[in-house]
Short mmCIF file of C-alpha atoms and ligand atoms in Angstrom, two decimals:
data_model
loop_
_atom_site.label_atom_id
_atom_site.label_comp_id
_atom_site.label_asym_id
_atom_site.label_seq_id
_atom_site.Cartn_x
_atom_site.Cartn_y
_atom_site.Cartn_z
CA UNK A 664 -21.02 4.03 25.37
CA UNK A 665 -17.90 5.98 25.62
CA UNK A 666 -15.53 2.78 24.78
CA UNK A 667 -17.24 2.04 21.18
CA UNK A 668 -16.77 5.71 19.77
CA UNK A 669 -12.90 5.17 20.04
CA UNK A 670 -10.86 5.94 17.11
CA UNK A 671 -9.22 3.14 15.20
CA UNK A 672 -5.68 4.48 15.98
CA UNK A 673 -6.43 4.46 19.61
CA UNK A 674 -7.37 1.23 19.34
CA UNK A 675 -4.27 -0.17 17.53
CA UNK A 676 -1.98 1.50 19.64
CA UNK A 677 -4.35 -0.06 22.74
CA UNK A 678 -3.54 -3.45 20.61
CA UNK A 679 -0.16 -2.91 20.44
CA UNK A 680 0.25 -2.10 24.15
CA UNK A 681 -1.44 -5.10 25.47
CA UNK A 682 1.42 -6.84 23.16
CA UNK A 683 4.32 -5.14 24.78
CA UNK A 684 3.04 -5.90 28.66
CA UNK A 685 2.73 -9.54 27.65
CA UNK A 686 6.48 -9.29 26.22
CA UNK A 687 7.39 -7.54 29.68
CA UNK A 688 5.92 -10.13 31.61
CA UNK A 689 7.85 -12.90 29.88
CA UNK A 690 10.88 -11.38 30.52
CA UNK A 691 9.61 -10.65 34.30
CA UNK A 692 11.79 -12.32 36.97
CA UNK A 693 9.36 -11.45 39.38
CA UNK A 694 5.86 -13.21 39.39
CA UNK A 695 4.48 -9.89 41.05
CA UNK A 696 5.60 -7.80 38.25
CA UNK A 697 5.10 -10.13 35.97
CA UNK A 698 1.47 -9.99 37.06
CA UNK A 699 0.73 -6.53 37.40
CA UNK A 700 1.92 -6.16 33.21
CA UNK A 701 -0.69 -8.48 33.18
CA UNK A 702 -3.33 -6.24 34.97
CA UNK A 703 -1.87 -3.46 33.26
CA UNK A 704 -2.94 -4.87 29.33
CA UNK A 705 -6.12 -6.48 30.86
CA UNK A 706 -6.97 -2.95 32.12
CA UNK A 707 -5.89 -1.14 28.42
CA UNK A 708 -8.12 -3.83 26.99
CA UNK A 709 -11.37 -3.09 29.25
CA UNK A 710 -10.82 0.83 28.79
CA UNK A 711 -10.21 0.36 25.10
CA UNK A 712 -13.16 -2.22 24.47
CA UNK A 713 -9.88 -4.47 22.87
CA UNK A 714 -10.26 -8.35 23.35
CA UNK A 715 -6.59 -10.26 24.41
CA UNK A 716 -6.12 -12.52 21.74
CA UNK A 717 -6.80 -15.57 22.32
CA UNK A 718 -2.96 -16.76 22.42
CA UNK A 719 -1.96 -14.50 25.29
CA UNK A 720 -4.95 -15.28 26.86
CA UNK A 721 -3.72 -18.51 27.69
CA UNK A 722 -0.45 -16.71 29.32
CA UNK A 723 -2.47 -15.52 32.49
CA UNK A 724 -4.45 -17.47 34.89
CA UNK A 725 -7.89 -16.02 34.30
CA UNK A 726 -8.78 -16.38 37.73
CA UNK A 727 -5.52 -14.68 40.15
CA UNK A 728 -4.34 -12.74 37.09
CA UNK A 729 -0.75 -14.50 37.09
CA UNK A 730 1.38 -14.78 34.26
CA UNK A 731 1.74 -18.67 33.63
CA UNK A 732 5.27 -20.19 33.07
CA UNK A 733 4.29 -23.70 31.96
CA UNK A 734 7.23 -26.00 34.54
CA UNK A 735 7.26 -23.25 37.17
CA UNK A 736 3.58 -22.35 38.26
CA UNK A 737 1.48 -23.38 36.12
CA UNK A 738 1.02 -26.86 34.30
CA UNK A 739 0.06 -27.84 30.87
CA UNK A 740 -1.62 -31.06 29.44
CA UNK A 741 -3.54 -32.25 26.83
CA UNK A 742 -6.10 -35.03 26.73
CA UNK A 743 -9.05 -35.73 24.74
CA UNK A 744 -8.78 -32.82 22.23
CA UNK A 745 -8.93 -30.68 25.25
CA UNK A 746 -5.67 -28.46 26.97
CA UNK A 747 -5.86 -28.08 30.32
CA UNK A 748 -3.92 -25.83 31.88
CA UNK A 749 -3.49 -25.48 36.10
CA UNK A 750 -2.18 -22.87 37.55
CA UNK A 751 -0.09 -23.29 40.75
CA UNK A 752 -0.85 -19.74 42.39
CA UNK A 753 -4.37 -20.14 42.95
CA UNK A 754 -5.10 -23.96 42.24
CA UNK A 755 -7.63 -23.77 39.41
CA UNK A 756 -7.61 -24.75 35.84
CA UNK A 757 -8.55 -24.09 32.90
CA UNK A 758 -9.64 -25.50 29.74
CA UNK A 759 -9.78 -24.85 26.33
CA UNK A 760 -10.43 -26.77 22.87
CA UNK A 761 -7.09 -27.96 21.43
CA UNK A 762 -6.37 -26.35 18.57
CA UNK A 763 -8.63 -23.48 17.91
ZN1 ZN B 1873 -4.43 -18.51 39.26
#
């Protein structure tokens, strides 16, 4: 496969790339370009074979791709060891293991 025989310096600058568009979609007033950062560094990460970590991961709605501001369109709770998180654009939530 084309993906695995990248170079590890194109692969840390892929890393570091996917960092930045998170940071631009915080700072994002608008959802929609907020979002397509978010498309952007998923994209970099498919092309590059490079996994999100797992904390920005939990910055976009894995299903619409929008960038979740916890209090504006997306919600947060915790119960039972578990963190759900809903997100407002497209109605569906997510869970994940607190913690880990
Ligand atoms: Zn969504």
């Amino acid at each position: 496969m084309r993906s695995r025989s990248k170079p590890e310096y194109q692969l840390k600058i892929a890393r570091e790339r996917i960092q930045i568009l998170f940071d631009e979609a915080e700072h994002a007033e608008d959802p929609k370009l907020a979002k397509r950062y978010i498309e952007l560094a998923r994209k970099i990460g498919m092309r590059y074979n490079v996994r999100i970590p797992r904390d920005l991961k939990r910055k976009y709605c894995r299903h619409c791709g929008a960038f979740l501001r916890y209090g504006a369109n997306a919600r947060h709770s915790v119960r039972k060891g578990v963190v759900t998180i809903k997100c407002f654009s497209c109605q569906s939530e997510m869970h994940y293991p607190y913690g880990k």
